[in-house]
Coordinates of C-alpha atoms in Angstrom, one line a residue:
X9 CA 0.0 0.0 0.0
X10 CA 2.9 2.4 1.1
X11 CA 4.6 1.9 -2.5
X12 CA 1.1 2.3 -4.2
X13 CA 1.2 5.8 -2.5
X14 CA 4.5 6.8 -3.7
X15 CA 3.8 6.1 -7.0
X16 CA 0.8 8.3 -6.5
X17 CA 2.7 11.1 -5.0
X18 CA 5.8 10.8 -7.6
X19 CA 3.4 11.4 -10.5
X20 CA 1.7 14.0 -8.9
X21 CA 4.9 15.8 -7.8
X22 CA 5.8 15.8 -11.4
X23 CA 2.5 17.4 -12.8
X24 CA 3.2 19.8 -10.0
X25 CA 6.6 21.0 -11.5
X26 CA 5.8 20.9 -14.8
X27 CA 2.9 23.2 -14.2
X28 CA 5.4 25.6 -12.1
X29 CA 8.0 25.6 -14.8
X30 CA 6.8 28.2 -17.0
X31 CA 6.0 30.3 -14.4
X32 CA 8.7 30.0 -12.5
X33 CA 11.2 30.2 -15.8
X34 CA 8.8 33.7 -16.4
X35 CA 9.4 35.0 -13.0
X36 CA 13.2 34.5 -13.3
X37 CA 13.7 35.8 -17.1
X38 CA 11.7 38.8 -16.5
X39 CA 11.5 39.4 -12.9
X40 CA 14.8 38.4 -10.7
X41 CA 17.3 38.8 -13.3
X42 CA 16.9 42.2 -14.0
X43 CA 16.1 43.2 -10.2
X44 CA 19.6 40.7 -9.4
X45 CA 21.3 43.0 -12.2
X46 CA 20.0 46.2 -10.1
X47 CA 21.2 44.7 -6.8
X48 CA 24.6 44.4 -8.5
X49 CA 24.7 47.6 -10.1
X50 CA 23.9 49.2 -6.8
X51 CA 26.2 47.3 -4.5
X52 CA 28.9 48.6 -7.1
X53 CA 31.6 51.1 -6.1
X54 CA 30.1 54.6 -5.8
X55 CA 26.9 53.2 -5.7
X56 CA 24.7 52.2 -2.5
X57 CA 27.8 53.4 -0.1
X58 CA 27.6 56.8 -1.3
X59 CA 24.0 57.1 -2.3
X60 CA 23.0 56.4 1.3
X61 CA 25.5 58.5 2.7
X62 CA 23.8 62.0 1.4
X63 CA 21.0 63.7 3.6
X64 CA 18.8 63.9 0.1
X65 CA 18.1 59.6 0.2
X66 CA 16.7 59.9 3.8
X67 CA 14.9 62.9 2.7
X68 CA 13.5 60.9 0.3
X69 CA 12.9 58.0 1.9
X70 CA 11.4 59.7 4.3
X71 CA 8.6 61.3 2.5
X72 CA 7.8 58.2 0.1
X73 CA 7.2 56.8 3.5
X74 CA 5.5 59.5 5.1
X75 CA 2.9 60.3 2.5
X76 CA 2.3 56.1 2.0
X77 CA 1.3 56.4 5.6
X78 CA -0.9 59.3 5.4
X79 CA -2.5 57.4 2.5
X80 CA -2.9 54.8 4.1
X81 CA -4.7 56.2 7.3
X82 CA -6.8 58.3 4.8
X83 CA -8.0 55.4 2.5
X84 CA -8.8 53.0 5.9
X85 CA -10.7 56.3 7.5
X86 CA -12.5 56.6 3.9
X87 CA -12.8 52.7 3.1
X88 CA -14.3 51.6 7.0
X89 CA -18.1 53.0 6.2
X90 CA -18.2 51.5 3.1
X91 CA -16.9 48.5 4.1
X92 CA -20.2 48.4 6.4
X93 CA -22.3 49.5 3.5
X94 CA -21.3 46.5 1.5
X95 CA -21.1 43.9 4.4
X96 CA -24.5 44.9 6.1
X97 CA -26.8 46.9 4.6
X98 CA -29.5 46.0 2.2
X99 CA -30.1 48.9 0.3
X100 CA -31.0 49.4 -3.4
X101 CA -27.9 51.2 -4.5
X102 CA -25.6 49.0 -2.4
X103 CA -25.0 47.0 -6.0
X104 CA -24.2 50.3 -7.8
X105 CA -22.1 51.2 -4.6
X106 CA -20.0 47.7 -5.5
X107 CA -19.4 48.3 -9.2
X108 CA -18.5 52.0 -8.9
X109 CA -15.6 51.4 -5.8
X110 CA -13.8 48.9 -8.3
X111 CA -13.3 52.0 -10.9
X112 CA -11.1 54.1 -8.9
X113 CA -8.8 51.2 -8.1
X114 CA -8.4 50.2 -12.1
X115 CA -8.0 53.9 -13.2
X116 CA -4.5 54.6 -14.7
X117 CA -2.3 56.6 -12.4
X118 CA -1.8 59.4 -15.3
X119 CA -5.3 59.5 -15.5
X120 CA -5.8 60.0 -11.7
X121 CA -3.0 62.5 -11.6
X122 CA -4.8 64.5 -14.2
X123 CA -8.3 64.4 -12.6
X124 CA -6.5 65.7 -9.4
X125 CA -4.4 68.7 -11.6
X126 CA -7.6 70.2 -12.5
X127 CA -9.2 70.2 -8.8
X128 CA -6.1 71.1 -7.6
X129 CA -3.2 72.6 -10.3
X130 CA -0.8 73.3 -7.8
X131 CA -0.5 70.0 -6.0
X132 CA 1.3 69.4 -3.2
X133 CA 2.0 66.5 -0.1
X134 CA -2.1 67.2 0.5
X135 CA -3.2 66.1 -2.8
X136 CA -1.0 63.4 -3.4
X137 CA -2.4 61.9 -0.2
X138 CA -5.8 62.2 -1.3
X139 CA -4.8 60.8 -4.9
X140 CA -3.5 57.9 -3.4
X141 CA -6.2 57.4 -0.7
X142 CA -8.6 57.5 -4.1
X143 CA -7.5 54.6 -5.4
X144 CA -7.1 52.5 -2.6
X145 CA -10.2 53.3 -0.6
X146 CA -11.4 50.0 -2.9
X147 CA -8.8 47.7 -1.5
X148 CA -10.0 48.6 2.3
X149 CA -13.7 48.6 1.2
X150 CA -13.8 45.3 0.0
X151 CA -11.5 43.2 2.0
X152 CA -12.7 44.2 5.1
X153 CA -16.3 44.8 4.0
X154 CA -15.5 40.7 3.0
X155 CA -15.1 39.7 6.0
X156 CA -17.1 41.4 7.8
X157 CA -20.5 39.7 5.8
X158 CA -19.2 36.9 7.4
X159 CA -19.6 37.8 11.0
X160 CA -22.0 36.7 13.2
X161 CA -24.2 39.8 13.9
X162 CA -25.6 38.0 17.2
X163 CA -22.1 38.7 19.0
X164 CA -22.8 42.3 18.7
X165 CA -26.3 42.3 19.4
X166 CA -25.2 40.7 22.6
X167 CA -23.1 43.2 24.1
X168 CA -25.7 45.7 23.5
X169 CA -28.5 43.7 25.6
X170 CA -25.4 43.7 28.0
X171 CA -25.5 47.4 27.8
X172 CA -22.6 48.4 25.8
X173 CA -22.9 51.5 23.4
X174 CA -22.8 51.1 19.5
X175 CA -19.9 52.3 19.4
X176 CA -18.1 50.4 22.4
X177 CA -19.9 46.8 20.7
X178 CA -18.3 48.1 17.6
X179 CA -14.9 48.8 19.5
X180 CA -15.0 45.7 21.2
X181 CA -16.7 43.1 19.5
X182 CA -16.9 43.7 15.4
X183 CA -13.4 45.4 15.5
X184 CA -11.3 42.8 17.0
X185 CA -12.4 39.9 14.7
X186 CA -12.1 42.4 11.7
X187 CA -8.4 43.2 12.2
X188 CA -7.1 40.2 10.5
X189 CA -8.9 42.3 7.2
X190 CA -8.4 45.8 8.5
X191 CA -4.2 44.8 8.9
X192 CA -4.1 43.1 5.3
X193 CA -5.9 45.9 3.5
X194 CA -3.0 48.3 5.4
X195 CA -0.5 46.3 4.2
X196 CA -1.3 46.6 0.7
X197 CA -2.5 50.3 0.2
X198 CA 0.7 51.1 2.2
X199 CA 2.9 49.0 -0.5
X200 CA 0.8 50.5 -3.3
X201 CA 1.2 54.2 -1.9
X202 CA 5.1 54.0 -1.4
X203 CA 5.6 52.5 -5.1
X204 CA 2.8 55.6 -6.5
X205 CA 4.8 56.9 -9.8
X206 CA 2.3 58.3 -11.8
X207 CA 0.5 60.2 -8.8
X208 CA 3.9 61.4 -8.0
X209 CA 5.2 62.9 -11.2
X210 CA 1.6 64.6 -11.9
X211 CA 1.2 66.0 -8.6
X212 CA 4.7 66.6 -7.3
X213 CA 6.4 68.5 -9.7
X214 CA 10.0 69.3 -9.2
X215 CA 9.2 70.2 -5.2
X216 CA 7.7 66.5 -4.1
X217 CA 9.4 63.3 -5.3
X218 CA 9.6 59.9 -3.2
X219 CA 12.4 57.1 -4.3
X220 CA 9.9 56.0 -7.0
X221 CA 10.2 58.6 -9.0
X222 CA 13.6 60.0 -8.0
X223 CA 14.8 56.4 -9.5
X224 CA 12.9 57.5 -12.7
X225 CA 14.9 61.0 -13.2
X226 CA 18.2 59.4 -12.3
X227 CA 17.7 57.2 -15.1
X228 CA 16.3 59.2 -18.0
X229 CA 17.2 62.8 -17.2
X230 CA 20.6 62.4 -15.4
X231 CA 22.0 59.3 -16.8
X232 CA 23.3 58.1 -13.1
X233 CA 22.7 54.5 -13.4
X234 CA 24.5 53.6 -10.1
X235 CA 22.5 56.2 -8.4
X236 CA 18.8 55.1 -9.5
X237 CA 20.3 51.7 -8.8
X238 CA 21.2 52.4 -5.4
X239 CA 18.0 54.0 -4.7
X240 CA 16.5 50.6 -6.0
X241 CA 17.8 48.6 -3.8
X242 CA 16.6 50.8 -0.7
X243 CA 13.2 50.6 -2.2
X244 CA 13.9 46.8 -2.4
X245 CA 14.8 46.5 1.1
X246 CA 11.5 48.5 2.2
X247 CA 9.1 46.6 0.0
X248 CA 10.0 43.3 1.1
X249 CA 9.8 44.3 4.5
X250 CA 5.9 45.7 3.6
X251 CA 5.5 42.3 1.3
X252 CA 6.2 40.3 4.6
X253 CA 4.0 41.9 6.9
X254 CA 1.5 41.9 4.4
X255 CA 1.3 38.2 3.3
X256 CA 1.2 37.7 7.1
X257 CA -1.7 39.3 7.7
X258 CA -3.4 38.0 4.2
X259 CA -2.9 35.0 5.6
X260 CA -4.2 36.1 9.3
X261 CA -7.5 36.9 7.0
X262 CA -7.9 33.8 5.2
X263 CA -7.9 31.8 7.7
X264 CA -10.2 33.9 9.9
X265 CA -12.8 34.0 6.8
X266 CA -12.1 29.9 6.6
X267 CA -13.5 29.5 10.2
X268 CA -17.0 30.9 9.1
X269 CA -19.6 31.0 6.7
X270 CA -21.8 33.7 5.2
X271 CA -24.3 34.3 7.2
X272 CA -26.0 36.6 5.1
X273 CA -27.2 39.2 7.8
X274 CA -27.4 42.2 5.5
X275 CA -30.6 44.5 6.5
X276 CA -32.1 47.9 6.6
X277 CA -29.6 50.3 8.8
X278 CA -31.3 51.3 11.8
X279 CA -31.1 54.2 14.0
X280 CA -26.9 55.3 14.0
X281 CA -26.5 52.9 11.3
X282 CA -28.0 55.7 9.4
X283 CA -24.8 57.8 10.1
X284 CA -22.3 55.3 9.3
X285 CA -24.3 54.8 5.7
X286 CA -24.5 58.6 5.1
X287 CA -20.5 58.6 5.8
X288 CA -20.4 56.1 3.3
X289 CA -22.3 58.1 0.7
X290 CA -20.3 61.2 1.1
X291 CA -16.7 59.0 0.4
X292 CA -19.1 57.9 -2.6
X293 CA -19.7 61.1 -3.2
X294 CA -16.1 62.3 -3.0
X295 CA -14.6 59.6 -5.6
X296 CA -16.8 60.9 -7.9
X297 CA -15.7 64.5 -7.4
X298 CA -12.4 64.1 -9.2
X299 CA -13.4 62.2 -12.3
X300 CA -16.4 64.8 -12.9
X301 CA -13.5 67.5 -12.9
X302 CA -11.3 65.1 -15.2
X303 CA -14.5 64.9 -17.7
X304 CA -14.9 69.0 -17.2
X305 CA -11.5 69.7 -18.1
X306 CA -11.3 67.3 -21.3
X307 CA -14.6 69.9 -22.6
X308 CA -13.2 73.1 -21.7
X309 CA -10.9 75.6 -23.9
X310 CA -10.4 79.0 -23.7
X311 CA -13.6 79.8 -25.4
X312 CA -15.9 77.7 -23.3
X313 CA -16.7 74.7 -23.8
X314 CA -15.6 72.4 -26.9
X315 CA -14.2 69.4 -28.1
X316 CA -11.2 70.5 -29.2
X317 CA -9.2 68.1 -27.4
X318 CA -10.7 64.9 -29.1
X319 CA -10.1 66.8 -32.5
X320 CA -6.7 67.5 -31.6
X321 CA -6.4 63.3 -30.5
X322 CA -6.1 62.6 -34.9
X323 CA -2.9 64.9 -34.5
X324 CA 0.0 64.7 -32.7
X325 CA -0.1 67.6 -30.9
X326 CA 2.1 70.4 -31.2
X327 CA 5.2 68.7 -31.7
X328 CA 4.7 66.3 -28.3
X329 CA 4.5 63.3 -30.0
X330 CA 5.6 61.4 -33.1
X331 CA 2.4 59.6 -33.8
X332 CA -1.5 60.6 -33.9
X333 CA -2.9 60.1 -30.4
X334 CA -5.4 57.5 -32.3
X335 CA -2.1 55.9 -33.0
X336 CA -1.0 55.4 -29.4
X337 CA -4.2 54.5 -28.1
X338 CA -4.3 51.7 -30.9
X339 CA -1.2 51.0 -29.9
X340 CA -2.4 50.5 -25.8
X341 CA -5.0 48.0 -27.3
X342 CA -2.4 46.2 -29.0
X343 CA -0.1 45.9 -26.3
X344 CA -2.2 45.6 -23.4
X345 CA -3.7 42.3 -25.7
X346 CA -0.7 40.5 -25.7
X347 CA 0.5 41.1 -22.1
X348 CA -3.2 39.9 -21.1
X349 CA -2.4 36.7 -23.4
X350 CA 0.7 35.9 -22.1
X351 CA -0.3 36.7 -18.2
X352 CA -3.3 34.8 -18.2
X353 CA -1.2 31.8 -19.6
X354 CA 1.4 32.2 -17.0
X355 CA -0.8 33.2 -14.4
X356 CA -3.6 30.5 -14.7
X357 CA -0.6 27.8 -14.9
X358 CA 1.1 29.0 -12.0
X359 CA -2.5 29.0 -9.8
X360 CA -3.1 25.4 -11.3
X361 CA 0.4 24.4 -9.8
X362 CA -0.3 26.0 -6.6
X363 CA -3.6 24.4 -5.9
X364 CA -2.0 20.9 -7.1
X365 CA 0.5 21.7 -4.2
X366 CA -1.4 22.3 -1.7
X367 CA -3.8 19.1 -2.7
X368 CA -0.3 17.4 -1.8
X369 CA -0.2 15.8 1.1
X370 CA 2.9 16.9 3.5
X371 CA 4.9 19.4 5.0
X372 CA 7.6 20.1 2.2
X373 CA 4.5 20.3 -0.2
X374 CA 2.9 23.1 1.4
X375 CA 5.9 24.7 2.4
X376 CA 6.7 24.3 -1.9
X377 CA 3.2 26.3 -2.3
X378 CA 3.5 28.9 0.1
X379 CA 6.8 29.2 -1.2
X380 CA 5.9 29.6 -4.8
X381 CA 3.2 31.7 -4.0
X382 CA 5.2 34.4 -1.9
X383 CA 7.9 34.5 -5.0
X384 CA 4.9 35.2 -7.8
X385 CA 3.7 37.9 -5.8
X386 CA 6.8 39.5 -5.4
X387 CA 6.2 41.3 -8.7
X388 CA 3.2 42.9 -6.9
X389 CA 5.6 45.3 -4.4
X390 CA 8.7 45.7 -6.3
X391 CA 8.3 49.0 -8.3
X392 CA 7.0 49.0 -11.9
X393 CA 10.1 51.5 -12.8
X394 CA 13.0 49.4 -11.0
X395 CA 11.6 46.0 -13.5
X396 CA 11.8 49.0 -15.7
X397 CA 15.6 50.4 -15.4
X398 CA 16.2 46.2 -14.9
X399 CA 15.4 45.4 -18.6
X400 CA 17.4 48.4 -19.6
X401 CA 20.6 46.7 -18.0
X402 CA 20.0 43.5 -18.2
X403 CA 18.3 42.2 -21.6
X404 CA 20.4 43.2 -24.2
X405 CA 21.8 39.8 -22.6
X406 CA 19.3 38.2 -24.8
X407 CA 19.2 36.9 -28.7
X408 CA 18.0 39.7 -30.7
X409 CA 18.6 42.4 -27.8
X410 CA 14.9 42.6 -26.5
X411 CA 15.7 46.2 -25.2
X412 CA 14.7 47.3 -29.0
X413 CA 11.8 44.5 -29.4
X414 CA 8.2 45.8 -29.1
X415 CA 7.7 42.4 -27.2
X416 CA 9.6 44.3 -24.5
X417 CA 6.5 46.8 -23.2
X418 CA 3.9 43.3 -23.1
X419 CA 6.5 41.3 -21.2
X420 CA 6.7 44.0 -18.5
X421 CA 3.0 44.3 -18.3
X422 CA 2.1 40.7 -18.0
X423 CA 4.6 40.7 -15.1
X424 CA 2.8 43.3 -13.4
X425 CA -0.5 41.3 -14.5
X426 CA 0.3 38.2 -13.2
X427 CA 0.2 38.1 -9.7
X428 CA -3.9 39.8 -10.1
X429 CA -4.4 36.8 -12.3
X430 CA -3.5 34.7 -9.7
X431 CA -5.1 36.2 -6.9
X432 CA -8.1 36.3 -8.8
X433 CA -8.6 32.4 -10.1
X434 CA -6.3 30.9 -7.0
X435 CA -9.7 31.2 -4.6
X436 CA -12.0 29.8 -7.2
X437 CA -10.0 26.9 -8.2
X438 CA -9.1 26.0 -4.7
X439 CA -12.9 26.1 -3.5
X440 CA -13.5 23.4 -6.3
X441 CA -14.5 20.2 -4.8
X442 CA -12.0 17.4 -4.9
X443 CA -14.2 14.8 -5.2
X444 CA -15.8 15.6 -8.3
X445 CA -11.9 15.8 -9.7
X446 CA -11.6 12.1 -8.5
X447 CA -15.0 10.7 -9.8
X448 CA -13.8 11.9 -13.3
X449 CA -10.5 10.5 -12.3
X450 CA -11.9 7.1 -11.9
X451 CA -13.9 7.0 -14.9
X452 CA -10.6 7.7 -16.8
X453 CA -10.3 11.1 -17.6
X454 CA -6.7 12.0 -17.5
X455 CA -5.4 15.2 -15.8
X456 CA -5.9 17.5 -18.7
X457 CA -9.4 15.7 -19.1
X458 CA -10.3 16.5 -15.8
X459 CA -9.2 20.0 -15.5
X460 CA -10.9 21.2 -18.8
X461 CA -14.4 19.0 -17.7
X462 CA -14.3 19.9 -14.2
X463 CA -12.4 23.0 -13.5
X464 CA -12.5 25.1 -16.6
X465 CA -15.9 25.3 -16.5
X466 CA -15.7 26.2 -12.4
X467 CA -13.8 29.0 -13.0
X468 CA -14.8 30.0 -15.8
X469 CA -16.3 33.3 -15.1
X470 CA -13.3 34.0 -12.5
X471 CA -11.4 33.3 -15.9
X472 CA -13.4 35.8 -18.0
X473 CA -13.0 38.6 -15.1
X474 CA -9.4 37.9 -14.4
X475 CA -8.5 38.6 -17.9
X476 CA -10.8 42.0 -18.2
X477 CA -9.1 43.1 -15.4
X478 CA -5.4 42.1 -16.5
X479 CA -6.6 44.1 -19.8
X480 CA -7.3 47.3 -18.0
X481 CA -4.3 46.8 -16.0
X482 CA -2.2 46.3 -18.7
X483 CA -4.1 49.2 -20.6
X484 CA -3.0 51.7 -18.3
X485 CA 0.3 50.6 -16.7
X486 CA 3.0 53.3 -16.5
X487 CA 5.9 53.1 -14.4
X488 CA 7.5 50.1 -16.7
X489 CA 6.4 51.2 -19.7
X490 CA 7.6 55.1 -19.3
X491 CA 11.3 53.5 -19.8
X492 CA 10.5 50.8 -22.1
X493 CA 8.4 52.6 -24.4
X494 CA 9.7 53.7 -28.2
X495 CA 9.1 57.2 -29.0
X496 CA 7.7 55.9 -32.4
X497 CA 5.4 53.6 -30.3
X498 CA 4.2 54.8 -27.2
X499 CA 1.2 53.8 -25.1
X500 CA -1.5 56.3 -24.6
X501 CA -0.6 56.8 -20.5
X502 CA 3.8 57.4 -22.0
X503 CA 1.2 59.7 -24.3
X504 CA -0.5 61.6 -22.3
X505 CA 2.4 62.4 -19.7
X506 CA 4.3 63.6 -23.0
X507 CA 1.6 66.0 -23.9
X508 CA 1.4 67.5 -20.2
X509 CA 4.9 68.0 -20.1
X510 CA 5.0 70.2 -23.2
X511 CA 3.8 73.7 -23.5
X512 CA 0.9 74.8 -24.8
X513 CA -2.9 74.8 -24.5
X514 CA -3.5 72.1 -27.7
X515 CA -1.5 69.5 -26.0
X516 CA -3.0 69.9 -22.8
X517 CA -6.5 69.5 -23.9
X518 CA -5.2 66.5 -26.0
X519 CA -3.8 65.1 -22.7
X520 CA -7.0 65.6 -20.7
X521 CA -9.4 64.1 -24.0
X522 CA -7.1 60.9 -23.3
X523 CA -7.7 61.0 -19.7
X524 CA -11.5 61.1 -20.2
X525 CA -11.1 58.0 -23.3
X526 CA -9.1 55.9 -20.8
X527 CA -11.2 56.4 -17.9
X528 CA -14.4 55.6 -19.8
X529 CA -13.0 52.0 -21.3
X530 CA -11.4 51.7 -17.7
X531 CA -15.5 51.8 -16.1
X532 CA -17.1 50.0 -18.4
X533 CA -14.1 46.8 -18.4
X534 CA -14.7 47.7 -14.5
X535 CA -18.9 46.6 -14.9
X536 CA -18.0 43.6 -16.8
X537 CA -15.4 42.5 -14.1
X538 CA -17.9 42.8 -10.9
X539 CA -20.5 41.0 -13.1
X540 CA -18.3 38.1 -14.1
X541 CA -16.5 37.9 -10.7
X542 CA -17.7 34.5 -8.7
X543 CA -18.9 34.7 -5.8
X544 CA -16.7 31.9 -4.5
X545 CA -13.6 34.5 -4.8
X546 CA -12.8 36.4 -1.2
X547 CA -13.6 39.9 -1.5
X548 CA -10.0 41.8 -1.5
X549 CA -8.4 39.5 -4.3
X550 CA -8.5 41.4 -6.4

């Protein structure tokens, strides 16, 4: 019986690594190799020693940190109340509440940056924390607002027949079983806020710049490759340090929502509840604010109002840009289809792999998964523009020097794509029932057999959402593709940040038109994604 097993377990263990072979050979290509090659660069003589050694890099450092935190503390403030909203109140508009909060968190940073320029043309520290808290008030929302359906309402109700106050049953009760959420959701609007580029660049100026985007202007205006490197590798340091504390407390959440089931306790607020939903409806309120302003903007010209701007997209501006704007933006479709492509191959592989790991049975095997799954999430925290500096050193290495192939941009995309993919289809295909995988097993359906009977059709709306999301993703990614992309070919975000930085009024409204076409694409793939998403998938995975 013992050797029946291990011939079991050796077959199985096989399928396992060949399903983690192309993602693992992805993640190493395009992901460790060129951040190993920054490491290197930085470590170099003249690099990290005398980088860290000037008063400017803790300067730095400490503002990317202190405005991530301010974020942060904004977006959980903002993202609390409508956590409730979506956890426990029945309301008509709750729905609409749902599908609206995923649109922030899928607009492009450029696009965001822009919508905050025309509330706000000045910037400054204040309005980069708010920009930042915009997006992210999604990520608190819905992973603690998933959770928190999932609590037994009774426990509260019991402390207030004990006497307690609303607010000290809250405090004492809800609160304490919702940390587990409330400290994951930190984590990654914290590791989000201290890699903002686009936000940055938009909204800082020359007076506001964290390591993000100080590593950008090292590279393209200065030409101090040791320098950004160095800066890199403090970045590094501080991600993985966020990265750590936030898989911890993902974890702390997944297992807290394993221990119970929804309970389904949504209702009509009642008396305070009121409150907490009207707080909810003015941080509605104030997410729409800036994409009104973004929409406002694109229609007004010196004359009123117009559309100049959309004209002026079959141009190419004056003198900004080598192509038409049409041409860019046909150019973001292109690309962000093939990084969607190749990210959902990689990405669905590499989830397969890590549910067939942890179906293994023992303690190497799940120590293999968690593993696996820490190092393809990596790609998550580590800044978009240190990958991008990284292919710049690193893969002229290559046949056929990549650095000048336009299969560079899709590459960096997908690996920004992939770990969403994951997050996204890992829940679904986990929560499919084993048994029904062995029945077909039995009646000899081979592995492939069983997964595209069983599990493809499972997951297939997880599948379908996964890759609208990777597309908008990919649509609107920035921080790579600013150093990657050709000036013959750019994207329409490289676009747009082109036409901002020129003078004159043409290439503004240009820039703002783009803004408005991006964000509208951006809301409707956002619709299709809540609509497709299963309801086996945690809230908060993106």
């Amino acid at each position: 019986m013992a050797r029946a097993v291990r011939g079991l377990s050796r077959p199985r263990g096989l399928g396992v690594a060949a399903l983690a072979a192309v993602p693992i050979a992805f993640l190493g290509v395009f992901f460790a190799w060129p951040v190993v090659a920054i490491v290197r660069l930085g470590l170099t003589e003249g690099g990290v020693g005398a980088v860290l050694a000037h008063a400017e890099t803790w300067d730095l450092a400490a503002f990317t940190v202190g405005q991530a935190a301010a974020s942060t503390v904004v977006a959980v403030a903002a993202g609390m109340p409508v956590a409730f909203l979506l956890a426990r109140v029945r309301l008509r508009w709750a729905g609409l509440a749902r599908t609206f909060l995923l649109v922030p968190f899928v607009l492009p940073t450029v696009v965001v940056g822009l919508a905050f320029k025309a509330l706000w043309p000045d910037g400054g520290v204040a309005v980069i924390v708010l920009a930042n808290a915009f997006f992210n008030v999604a990520v608190v929302a819905r992973t603690v607002g998933g959770l928190w359906a999932q609590l037994d309402r009774r426990a509260e109700d019991a402390a207030r027949s004990l006497g307690a106050s609303p607010w000290r049953a809250f405090r004492t009760v809800t609160l304490p079983a919702l940390m587990p959420a409330l400290a994951s959701s930190a984590a990654v609007v914290f590791l989000f806020c201290s890699t903002s580029f686009g936000v940055v660049l938009m909204l800082g100026g020359a007076r506001y710049r964290t390591l993000e985007t100080e590593i950008y202007v090292r590279t393209v205006e200065l030409l101090d490759l040791p320098g950004a490197a160095a800066l890199s590798l403090v970045q590094l340091a501080a991600v993985v340090v966020a990265l750590v504390i936030g898989g911890v407390a993902r974890r702390r959440r997944e297992r807290a929502a394993a221990l119970r089931a929804p309970l389904a306790m949504a209702r009509r607020p009642r008396g305070g509840e009121w409150w907490v939903v009207g707080a909810a409806g003015t941080v509605l309120a104030a997410l729409v604010v800036p994409i009104v302003a973004l929409v406002a903007r694109s229609l007004s010209t010196r004359d009123g109002w117009g559309l100049d701007g959309y004209r002026a997209l079959g141009s190419s501006g004056a003198g900004a840009l080598s192509v038409t704007g049409w041409d860019a933006a046909l150019n973001s479709l292109r690309t962000a289809f093939d990084a969607t492509v190749l990210a959902m191959v990689v990405g669905v592989l590499a989830a397969a792999a890590l549910v067939a790991a942890g179906r293994a049975r023992g303690g190497a095997a799940r120590v293999a998964s968690e593993t696996l799954d820490a190092a393809l999430m990596l790609p998550l925290g580590v800044s978009a523009v240190t990958v991008g500096f990284g292919y710049l050193v690193t893969m002229d290495a290559l046949p056929g020097d990549l650095r000048t192939s336009p299969l560079l941009v899709p590459f960096a995309q997908a690996l920004v794509v992939v770990p969403l993919v994951i997050r996204m289809v890992l829940p679904v295909l986990r929560s499919v029932d084993e048994r029904l995988r062995q029945a077909a097993a039995t009646l000899g359906a081979g592995p492939a057999r069983v997964w595209w009977a069983i599990d493809l059709p499972l997951a297939a709306r997880s599948l379908a959402a996964a890759a609208a999301f990777g597309y908008v993703v990919a649509l609107g990614e920035f921080g790579a593709t600013s150093f990657l992309a050709r000036p013959e070919a750019p994207t329409l975000p490289v676009a747009i940040n082109e036409l901002i930085s020129r003078p004159g009024e043409l290439n503004t409204q240009m820039a703002y038109a783009a803004c408005t076409l991006l964000m509208v694409v951006t809301a409707a793939v956002a619709t299709v994604i809540d609509r497709l998403r299963s309801p086996q998938a945690n809230v908060g995975e993106f």
